[in-house]
PDB file of C-alpha atoms in Angstrom:
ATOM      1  CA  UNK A 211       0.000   0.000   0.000  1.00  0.00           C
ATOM      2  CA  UNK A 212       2.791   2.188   1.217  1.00  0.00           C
ATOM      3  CA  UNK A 213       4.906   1.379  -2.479  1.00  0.00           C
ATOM      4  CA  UNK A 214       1.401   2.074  -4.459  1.00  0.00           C
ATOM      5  CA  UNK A 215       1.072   5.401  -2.516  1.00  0.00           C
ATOM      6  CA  UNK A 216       4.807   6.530  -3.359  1.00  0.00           C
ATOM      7  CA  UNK A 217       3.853   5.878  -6.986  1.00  0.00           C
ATOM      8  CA  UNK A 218       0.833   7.831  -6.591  1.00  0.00           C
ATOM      9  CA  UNK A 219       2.549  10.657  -5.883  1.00  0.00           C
ATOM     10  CA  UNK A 220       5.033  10.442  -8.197  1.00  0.00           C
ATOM     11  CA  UNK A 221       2.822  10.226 -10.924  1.00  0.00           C
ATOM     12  CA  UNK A 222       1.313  13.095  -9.405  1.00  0.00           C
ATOM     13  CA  UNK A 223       4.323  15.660  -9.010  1.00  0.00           C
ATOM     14  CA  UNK A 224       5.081  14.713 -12.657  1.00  0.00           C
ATOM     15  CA  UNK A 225       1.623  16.050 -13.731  1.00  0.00           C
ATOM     16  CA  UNK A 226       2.295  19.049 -12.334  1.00  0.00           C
ATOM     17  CA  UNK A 227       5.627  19.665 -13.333  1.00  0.00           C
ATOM     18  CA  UNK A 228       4.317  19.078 -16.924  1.00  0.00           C
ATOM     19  CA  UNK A 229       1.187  21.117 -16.724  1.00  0.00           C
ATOM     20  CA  UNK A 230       2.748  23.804 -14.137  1.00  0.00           C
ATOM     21  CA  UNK A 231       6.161  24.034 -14.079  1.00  0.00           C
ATOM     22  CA  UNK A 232       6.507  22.444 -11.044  1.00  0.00           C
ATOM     23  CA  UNK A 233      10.094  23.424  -9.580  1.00  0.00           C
ATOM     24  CA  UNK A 234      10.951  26.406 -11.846  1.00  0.00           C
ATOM     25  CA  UNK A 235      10.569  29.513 -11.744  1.00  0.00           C
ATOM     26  CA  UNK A 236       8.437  31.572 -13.192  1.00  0.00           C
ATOM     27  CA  UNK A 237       9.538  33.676 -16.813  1.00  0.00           C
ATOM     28  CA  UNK A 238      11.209  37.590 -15.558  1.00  0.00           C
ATOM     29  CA  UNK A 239       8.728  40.083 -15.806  1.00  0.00           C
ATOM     30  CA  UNK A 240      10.264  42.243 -18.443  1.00  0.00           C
ATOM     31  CA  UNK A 241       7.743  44.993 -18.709  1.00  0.00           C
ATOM     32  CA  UNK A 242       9.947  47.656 -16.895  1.00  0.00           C
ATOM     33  CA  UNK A 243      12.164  47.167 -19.516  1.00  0.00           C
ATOM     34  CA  UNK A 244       9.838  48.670 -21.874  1.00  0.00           C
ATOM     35  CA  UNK A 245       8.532  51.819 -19.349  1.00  0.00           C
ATOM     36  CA  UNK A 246       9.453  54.916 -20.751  1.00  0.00           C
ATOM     37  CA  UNK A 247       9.047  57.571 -23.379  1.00  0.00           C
ATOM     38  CA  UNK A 248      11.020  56.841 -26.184  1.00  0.00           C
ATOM     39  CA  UNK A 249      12.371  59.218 -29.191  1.00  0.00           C
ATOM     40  CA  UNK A 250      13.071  58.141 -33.081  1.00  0.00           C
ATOM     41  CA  UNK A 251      16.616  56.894 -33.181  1.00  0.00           C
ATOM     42  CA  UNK A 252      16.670  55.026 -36.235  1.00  0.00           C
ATOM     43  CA  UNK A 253      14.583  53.877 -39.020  1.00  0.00           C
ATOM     44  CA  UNK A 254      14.369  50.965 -41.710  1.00  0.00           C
ATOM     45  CA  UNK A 255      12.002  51.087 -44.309  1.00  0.00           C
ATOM     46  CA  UNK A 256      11.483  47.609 -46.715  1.00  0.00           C
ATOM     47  CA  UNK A 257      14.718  46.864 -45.554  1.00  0.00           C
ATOM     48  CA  UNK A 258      16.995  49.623 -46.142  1.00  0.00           C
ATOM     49  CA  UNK A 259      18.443  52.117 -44.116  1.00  0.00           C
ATOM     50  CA  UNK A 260      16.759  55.724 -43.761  1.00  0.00           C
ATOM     51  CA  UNK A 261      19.611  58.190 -43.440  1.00  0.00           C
ATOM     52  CA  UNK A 262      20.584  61.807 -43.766  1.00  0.00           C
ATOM     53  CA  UNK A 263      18.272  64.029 -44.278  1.00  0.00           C
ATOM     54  CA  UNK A 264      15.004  61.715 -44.621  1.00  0.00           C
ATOM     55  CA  UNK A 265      15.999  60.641 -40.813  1.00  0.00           C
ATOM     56  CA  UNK A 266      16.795  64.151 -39.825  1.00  0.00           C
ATOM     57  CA  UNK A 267      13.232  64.862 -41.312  1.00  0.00           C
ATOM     58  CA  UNK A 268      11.498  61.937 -38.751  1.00  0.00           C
ATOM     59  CA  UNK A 269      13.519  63.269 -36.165  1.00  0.00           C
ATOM     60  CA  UNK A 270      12.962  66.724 -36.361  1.00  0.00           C
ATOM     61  CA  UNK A 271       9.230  66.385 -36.834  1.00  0.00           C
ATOM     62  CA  UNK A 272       8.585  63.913 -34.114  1.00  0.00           C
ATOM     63  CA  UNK A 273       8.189  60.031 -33.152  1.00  0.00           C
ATOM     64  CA  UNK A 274       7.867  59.172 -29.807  1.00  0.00           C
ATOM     65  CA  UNK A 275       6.723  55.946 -27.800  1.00  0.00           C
ATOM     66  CA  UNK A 276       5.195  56.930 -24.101  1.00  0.00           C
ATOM     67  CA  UNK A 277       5.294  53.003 -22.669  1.00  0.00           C
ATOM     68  CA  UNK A 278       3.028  52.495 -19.119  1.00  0.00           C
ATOM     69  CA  UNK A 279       3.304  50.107 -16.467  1.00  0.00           C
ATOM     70  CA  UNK A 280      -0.110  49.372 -17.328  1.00  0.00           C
ATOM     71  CA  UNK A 281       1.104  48.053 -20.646  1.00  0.00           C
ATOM     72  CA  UNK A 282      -0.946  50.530 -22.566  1.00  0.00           C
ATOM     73  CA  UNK A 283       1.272  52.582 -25.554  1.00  0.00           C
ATOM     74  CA  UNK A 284       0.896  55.861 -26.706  1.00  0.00           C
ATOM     75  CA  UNK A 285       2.872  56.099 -30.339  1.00  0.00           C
ATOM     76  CA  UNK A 286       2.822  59.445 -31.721  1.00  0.00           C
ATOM     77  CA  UNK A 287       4.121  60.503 -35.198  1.00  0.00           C
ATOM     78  CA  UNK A 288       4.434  63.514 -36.244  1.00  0.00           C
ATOM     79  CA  UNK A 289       1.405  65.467 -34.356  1.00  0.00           C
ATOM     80  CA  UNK A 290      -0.706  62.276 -35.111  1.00  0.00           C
ATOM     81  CA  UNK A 291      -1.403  60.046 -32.204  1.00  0.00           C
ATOM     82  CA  UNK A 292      -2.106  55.892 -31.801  1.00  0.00           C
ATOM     83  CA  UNK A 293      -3.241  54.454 -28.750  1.00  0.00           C
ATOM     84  CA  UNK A 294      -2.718  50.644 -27.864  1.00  0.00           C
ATOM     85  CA  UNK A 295      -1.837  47.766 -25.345  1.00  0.00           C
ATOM     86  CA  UNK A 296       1.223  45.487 -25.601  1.00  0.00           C
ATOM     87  CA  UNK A 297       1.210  41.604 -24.305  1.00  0.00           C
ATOM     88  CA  UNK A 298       4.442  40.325 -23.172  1.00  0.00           C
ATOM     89  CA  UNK A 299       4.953  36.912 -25.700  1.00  0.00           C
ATOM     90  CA  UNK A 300       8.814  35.886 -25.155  1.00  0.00           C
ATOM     91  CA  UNK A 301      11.587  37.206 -23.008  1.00  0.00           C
ATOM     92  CA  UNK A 302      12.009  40.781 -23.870  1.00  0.00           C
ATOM     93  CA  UNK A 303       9.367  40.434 -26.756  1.00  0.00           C
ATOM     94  CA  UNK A 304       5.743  41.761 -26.741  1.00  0.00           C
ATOM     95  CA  UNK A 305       3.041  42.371 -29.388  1.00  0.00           C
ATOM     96  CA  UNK A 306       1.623  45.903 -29.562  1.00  0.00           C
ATOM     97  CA  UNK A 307      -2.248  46.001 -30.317  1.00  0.00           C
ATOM     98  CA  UNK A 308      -3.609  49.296 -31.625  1.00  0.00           C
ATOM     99  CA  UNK A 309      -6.886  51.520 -31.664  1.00  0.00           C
ATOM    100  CA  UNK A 310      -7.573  49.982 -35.812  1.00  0.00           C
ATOM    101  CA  UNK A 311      -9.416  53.288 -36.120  1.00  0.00           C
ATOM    102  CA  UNK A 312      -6.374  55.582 -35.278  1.00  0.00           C
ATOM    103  CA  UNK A 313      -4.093  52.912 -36.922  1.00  0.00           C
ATOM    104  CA  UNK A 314      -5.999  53.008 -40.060  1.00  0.00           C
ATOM    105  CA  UNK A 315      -5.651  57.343 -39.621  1.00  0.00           C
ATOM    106  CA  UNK A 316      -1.713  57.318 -39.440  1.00  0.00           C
ATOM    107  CA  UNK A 317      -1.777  54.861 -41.879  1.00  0.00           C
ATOM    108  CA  UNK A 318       0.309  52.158 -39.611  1.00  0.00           C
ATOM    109  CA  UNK A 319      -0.651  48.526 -38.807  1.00  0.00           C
ATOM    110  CA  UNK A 320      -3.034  47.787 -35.983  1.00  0.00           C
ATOM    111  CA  UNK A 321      -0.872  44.677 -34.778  1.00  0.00           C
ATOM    112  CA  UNK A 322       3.177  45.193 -34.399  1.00  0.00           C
ATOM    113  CA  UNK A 323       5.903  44.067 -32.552  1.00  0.00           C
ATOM    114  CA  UNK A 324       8.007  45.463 -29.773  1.00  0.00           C
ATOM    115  CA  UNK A 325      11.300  44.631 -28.399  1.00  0.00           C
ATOM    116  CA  UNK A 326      13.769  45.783 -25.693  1.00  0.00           C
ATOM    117  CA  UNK A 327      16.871  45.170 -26.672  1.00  0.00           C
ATOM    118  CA  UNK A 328      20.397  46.882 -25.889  1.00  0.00           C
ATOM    119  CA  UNK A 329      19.009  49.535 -24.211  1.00  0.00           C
ATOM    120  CA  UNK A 330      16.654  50.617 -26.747  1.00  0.00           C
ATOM    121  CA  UNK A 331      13.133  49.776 -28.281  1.00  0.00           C
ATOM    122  CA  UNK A 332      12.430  47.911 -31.647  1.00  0.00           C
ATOM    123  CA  UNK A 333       8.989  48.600 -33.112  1.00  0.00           C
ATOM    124  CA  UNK A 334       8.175  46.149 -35.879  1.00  0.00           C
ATOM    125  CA  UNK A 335       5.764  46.488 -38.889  1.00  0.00           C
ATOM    126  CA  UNK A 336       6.453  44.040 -41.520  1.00  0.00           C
ATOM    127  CA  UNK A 337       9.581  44.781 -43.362  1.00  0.00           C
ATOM    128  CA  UNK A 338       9.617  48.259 -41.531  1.00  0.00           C
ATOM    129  CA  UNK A 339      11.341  48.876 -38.335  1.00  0.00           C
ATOM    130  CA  UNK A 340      12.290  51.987 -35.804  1.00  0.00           C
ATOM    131  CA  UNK A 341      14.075  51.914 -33.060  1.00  0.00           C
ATOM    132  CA  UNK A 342      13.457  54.235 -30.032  1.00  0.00           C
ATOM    133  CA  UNK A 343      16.362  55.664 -27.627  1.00  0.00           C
ATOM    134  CA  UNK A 344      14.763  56.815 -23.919  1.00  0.00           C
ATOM    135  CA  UNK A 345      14.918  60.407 -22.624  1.00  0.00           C
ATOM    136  CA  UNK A 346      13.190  62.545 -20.250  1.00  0.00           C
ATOM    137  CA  UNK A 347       9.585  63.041 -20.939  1.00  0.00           C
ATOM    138  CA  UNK A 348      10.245  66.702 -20.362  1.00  0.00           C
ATOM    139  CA  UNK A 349      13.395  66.480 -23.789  1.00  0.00           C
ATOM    140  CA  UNK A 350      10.088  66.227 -25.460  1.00  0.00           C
ATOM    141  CA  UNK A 351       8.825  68.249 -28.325  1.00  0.00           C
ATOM    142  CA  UNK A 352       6.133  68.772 -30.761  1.00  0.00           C
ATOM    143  CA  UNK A 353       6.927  68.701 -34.521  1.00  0.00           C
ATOM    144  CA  UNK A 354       9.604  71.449 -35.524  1.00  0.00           C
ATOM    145  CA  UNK A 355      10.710  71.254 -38.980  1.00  0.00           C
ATOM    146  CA  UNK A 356      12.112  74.330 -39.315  1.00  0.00           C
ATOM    147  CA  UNK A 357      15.599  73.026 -39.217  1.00  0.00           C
ATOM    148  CA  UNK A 358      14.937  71.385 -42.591  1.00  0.00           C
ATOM    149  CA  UNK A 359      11.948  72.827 -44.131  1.00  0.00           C
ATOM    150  CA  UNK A 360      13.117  76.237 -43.925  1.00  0.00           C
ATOM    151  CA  UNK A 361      11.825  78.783 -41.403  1.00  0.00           C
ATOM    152  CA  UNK A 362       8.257  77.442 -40.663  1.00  0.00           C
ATOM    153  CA  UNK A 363       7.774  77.227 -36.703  1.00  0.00           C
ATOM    154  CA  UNK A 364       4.672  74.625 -35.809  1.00  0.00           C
ATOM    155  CA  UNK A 365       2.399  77.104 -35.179  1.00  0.00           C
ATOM    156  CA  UNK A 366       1.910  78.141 -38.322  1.00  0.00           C
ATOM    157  CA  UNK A 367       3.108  75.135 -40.548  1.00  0.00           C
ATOM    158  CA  UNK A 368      -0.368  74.288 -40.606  1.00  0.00           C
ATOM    159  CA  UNK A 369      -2.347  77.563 -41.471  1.00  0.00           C
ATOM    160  CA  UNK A 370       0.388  77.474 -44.310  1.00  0.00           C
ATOM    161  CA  UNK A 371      -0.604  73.821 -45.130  1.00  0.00           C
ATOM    162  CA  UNK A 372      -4.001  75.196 -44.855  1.00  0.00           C
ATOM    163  CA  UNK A 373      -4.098  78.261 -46.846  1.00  0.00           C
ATOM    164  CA  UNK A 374      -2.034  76.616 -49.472  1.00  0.00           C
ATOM    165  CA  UNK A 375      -4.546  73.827 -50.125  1.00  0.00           C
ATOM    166  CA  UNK A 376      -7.426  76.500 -50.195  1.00  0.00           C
ATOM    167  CA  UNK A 377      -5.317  78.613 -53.140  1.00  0.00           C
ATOM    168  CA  UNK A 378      -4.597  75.832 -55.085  1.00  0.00           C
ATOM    169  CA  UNK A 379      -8.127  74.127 -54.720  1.00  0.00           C
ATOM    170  CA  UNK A 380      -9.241  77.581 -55.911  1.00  0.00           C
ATOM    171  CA  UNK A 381      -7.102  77.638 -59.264  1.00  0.00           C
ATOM    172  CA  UNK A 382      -7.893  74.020 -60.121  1.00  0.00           C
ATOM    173  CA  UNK A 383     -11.550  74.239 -59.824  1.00  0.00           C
ATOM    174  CA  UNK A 384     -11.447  77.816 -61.664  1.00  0.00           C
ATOM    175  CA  UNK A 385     -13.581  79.329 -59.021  1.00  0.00           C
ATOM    176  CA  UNK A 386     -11.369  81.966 -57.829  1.00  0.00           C
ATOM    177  CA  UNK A 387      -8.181  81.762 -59.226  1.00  0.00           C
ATOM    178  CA  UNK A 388      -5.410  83.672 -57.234  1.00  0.00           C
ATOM    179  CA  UNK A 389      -1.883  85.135 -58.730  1.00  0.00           C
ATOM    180  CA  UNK A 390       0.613  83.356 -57.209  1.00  0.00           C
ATOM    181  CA  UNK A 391      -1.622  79.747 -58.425  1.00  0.00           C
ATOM    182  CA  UNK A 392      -2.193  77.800 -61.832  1.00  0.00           C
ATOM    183  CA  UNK A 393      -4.311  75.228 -62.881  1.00  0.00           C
ATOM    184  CA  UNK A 394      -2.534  72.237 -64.106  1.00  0.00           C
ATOM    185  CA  UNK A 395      -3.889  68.998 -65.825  1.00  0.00           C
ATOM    186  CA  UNK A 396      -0.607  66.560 -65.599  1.00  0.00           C
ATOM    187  CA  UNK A 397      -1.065  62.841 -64.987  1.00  0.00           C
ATOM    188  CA  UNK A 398       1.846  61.183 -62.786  1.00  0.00           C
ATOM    189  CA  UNK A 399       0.257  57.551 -62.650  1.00  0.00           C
ATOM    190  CA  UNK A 400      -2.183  55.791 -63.945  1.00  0.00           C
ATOM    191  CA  UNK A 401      -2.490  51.983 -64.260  1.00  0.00           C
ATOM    192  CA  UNK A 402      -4.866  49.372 -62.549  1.00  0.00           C
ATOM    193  CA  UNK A 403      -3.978  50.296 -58.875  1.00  0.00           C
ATOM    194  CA  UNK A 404      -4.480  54.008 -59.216  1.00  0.00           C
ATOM    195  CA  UNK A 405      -4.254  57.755 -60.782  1.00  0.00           C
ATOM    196  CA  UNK A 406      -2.672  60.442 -59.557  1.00  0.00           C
ATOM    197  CA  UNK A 407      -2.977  63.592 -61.004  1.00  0.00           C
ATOM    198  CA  UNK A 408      -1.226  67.139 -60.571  1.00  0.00           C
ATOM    199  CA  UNK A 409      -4.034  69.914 -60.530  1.00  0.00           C
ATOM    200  CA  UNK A 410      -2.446  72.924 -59.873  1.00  0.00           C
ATOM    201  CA  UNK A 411       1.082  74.460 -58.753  1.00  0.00           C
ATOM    202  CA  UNK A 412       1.460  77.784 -56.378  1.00  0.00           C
ATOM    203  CA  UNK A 413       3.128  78.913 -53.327  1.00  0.00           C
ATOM    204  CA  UNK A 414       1.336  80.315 -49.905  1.00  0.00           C
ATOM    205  CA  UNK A 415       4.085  83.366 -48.568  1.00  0.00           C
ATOM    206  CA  UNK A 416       6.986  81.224 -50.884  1.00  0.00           C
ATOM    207  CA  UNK A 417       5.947  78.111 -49.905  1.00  0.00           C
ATOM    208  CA  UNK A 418       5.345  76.431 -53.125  1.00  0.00           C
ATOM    209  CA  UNK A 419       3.620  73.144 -53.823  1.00  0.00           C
ATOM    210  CA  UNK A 420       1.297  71.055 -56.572  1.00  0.00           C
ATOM    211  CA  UNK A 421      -2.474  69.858 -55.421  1.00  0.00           C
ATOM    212  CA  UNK A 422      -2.670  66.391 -56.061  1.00  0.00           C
ATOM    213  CA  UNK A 423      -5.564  64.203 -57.054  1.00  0.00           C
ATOM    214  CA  UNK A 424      -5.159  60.634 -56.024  1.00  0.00           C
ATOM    215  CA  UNK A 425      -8.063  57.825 -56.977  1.00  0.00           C
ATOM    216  CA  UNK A 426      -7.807  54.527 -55.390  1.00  0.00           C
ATOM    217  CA  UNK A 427      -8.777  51.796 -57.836  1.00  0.00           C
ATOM    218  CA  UNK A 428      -8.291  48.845 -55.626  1.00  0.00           C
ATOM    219  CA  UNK A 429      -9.667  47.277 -52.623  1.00  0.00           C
ATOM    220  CA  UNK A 430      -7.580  48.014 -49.861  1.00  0.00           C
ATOM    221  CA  UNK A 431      -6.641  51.261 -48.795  1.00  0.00           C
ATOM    222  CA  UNK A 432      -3.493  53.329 -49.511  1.00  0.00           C
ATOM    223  CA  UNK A 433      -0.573  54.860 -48.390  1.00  0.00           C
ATOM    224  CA  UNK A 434       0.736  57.813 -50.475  1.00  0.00           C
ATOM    225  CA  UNK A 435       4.136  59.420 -49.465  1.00  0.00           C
ATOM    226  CA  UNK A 436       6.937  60.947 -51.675  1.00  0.00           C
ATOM    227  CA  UNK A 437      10.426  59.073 -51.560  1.00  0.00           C
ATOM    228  CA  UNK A 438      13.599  60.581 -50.693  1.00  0.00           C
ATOM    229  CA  UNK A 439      14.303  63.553 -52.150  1.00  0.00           C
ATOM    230  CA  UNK A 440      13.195  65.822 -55.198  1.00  0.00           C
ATOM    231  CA  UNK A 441      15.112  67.005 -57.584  1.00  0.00           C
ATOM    232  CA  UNK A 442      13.768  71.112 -58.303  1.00  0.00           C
ATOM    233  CA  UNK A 443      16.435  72.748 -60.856  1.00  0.00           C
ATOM    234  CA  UNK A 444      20.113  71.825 -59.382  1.00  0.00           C
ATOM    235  CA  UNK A 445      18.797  71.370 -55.689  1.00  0.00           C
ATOM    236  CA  UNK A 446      17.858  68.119 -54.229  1.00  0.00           C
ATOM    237  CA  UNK A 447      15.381  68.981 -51.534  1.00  0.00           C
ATOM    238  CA  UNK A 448      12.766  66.885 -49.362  1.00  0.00           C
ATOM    239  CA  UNK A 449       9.462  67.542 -49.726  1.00  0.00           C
ATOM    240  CA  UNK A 450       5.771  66.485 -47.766  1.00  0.00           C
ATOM    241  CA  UNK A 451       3.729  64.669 -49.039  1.00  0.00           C
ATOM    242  CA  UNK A 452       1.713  61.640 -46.822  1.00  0.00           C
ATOM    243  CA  UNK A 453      -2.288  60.721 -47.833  1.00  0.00           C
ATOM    244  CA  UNK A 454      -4.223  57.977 -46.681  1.00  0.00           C
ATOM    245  CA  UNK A 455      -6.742  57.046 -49.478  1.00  0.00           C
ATOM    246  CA  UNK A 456      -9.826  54.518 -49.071  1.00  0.00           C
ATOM    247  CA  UNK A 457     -10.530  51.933 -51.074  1.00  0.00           C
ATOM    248  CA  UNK A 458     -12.599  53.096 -54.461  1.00  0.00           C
ATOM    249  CA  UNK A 459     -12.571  56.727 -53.246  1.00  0.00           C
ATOM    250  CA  UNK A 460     -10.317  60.009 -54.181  1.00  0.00           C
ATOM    251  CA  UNK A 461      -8.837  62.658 -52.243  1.00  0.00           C
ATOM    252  CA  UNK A 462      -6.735  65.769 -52.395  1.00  0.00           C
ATOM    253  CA  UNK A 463      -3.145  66.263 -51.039  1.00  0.00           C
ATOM    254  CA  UNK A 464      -0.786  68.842 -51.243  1.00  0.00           C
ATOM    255  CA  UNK A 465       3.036  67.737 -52.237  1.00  0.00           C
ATOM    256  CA  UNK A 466       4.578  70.763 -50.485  1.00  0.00           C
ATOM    257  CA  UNK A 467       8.155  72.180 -50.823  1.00  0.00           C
ATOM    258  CA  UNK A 468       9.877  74.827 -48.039  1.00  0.00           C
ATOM    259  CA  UNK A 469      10.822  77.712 -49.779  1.00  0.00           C
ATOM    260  CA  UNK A 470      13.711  78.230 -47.788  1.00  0.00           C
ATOM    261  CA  UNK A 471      15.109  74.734 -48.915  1.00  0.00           C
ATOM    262  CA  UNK A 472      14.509  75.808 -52.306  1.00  0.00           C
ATOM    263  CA  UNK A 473      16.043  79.936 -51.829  1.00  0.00           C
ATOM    264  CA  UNK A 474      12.183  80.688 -53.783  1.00  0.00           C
ATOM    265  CA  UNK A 475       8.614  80.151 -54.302  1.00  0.00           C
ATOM    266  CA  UNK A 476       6.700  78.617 -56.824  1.00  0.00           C
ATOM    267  CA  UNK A 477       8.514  80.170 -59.604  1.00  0.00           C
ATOM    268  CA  UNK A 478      11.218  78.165 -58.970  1.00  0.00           C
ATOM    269  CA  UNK A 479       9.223  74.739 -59.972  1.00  0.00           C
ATOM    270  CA  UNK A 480       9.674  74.234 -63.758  1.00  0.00           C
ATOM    271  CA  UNK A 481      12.154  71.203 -63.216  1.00  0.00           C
ATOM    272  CA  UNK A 482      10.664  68.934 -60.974  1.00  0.00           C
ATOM    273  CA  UNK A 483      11.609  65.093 -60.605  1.00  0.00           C
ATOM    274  CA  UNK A 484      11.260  62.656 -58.071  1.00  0.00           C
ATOM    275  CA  UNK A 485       9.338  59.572 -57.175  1.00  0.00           C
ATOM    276  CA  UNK A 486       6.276  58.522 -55.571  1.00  0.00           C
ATOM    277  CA  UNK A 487       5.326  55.445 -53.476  1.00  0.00           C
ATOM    278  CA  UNK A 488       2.066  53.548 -53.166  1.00  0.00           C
ATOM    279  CA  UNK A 489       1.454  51.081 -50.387  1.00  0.00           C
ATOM    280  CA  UNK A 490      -1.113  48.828 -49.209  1.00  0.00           C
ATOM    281  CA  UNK A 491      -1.807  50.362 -45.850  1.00  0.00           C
ATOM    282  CA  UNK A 492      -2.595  47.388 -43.822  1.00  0.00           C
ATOM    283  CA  UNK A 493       0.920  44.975 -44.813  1.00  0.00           C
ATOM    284  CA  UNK A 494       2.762  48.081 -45.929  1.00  0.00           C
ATOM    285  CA  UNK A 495       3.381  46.505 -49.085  1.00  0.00           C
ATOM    286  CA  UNK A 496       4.530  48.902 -51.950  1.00  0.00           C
ATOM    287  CA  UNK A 497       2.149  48.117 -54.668  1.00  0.00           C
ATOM    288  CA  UNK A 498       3.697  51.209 -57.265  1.00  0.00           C
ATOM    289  CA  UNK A 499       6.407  53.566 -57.722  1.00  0.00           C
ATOM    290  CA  UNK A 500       5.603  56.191 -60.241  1.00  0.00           C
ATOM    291  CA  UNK A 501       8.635  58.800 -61.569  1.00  0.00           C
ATOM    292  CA  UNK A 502       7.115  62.655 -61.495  1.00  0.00           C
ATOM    293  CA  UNK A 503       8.496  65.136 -63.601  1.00  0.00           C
ATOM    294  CA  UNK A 504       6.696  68.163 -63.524  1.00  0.00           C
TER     295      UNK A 504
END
């Protein structure tokens, strides 16, 4: 009885080691690892490097992570906020879950990884990565792009934005064209995924820029974004462009250029080339890159 007892329990320690762990301790907690507000360090982008000035330009405009205790994330890109949760999955690994409402807004995934590792975050989206060094919450600031968009303080980058969009909207539907505006009717792209067209070219206080038409054709929605740098005359400079487009639908977007960069306004673009990039916004797939020369 005693021997059938012993065996019992054996039997019975081994279940529970299996099903519980039984004599091992439980995985580190890791979540203070990830506590923290976090500043753009470096980026990757369908696997290659983002550097100079297309870095400087994330930088100087603005992407933070602000990681709780609570696991909740707050990931904020250029003025643009996402709220989430992470879940711990592996060692120092954890999967971020996002509001798909904001997500879909910034034109991000909903679902991405994050990692601490070396001191520093890893956010993970597909073949796109950015990596996050910690400071002080109070080394944080809003967007200023002044430092490489010419001398355009936050305040009023988007009143220029603003009254940009409304001068060239004007010229291209020939209600009220201004001066320093002109109607245009240039196609960039056009094949199965999408058209994008260039309506009209001006410059708000030598600011210059093109209003751009964009038609989604597909199913999915789309990312819109210029690539690298523009060639305007003999300058290279980097210009703005980001639109999120829904599936079947069009919208309006200004490509805009910092006079400053350029040392003019919108007289200065007669020789414009550069490239634009179309992505599936949920897998951040490019689907088309399309050459403008305008």
């Amino acid at each position: 009885m005693g021997k059938r007892l012993f065996a019992l329990l054996c039997v019975t320690c081994l279940l529970a080691s299996t099903i519980l762990g039984c004599g091992r301790a439980a995985p580190e907690d890791r979540t203070g690892d990830f506590v923290g507000t976090w500043a753009i360090d470096e980026v990757t982008s369908g696997g290659d490097e983002v550097t100079g000035d297309e870095l400087d330009l994330y930088k100087a405009m603005g992407v933070y992570l602000i990681v709780g205790s609570d696991h909740t994330v707050l990931y904020e890109m250029f003025g643009v906020s996402v709220t989430g949760t992470f879940q711990m999955v592996e060692g120092n690994k954890a999967t971020v879950t996002f509001s798909e409402s904001e997500a879909a807004d910034a034109g991000v995934s909903a679902r991405q990884t994050l990692e601490a590792k070396d001191g520093k975050l890893y956010l993970t989206d597909e073949s796109d990565q950015m990596s996050f060094a910690q400071i002080d919450p109070s080394d944080k600031k809003t967007a200023d792009v002044s430092a490489l968009l010419g001398d355009v303080d936050e305040s009023s980058l988007e009143e220029t934005l603003g009254s940009l969009r409304n001068d060239l909207e004007s010229s291209a539907n020939g209600t009220s064209p201004v001066e320093h505006a002109e109607g245009l009717d240039e196609t960039i792209a056009s094949d199965r995924n999408c058209t994008i067209k260039a309506l009209a070219k001006g410059g708000y206080q030598d600011d210059p820029g093109y209003l751009l038409e964009i038609e989604n054709k597909g199913d999915s929605r789309i990312v819109v974004e210029a690539s690298g740098t523009f060639a305007v005359g003999d300058k290279d400079v980097q210009p703005v462009l980001f639109a999120v487009v829904e599936p079947h639908a069009r919208t309006r977007e200004v490509l805009w250029f910092s006079g400053e960069a350029l040392g003019g306004g919108a007289e200065l673009l007669d020789d414009v080339r550069g490239k634009i990039v179309v992505a599936n916004e949920q897998t951040g797939e490019e689907i088309g890159s399309y050459d403008l020369e305008l």
